Coordinates of C-alpha atoms in Angstrom, one line a residue:
X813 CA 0.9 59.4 -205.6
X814 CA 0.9 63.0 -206.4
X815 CA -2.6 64.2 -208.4
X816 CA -1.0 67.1 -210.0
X817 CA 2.1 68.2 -211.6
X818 CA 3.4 70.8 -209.6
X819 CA 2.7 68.7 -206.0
X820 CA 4.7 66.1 -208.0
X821 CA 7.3 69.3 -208.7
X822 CA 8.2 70.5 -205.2
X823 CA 8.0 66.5 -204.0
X824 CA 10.6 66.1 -206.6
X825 CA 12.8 69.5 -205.6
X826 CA 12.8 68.4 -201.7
X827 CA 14.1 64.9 -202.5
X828 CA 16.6 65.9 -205.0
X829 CA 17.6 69.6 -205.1
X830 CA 18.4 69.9 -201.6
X831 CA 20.0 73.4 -200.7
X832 CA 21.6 72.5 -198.1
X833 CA 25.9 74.0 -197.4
X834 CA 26.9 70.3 -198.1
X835 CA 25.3 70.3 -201.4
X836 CA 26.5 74.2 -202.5
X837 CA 29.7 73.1 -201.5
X838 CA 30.1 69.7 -203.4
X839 CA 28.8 71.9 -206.6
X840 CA 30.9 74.8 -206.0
X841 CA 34.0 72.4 -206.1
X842 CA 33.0 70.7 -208.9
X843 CA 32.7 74.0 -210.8
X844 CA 36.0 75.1 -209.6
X845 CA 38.0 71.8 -211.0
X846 CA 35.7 71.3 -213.9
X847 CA 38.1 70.6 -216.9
X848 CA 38.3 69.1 -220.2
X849 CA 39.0 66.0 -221.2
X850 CA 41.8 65.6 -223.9
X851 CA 39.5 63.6 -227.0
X852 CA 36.2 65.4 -225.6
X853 CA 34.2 67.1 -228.1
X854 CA 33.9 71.3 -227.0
X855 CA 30.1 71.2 -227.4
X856 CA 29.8 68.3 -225.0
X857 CA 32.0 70.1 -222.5
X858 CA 30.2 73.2 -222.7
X859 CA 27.0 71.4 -222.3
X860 CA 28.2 70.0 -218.8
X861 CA 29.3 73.5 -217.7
X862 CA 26.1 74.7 -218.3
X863 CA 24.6 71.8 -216.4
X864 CA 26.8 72.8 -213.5
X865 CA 25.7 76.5 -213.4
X866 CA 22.6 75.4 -213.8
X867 CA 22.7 73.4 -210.9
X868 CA 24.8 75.8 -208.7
X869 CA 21.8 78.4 -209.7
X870 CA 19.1 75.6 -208.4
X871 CA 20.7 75.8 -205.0
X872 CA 20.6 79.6 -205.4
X873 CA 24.5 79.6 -205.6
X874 CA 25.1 82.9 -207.8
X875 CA 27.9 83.3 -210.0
X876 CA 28.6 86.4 -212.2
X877 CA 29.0 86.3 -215.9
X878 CA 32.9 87.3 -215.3
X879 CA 33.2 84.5 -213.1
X880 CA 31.4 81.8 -215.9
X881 CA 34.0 83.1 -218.6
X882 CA 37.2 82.2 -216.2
X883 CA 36.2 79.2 -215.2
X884 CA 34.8 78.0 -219.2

């Protein structure tokens, strides 16, 4: 229903990028036991990490770039 791109953008970002503790806190723990599968390629697993930081930065989670290198 929306007529332009960014109406349909924030329709989009209230449905599904909520920023709400529950969500921060379901993406902060998947961060913090994120691991690697034994047969998984490295540049697929990398690719999810930075999917999850992403993410955690969407919900305005911040996490330094000494953090990102101990938990990679």
């Amino acid at each position: 229903m929306a007529k332009t791109s960014s109406t349909l953008w924030k329709r989009l970002e209230t449905l599904y990028a909520t920023k709400s503790l529950v969500n921060r806190l379901v993406l902060k723990q998947l961060i913090f036991t994120f691991r690697m599968n034994e047969y998984e390629l490295l540049r697929d697993h990398i690719s999810q990490f930075i999917t999850l930081l992403n993410d955690l930065n969407n919900v305005e989670v911040k996490i330094d770039d000494e953090a990102h290198v101990m938990l990679l």
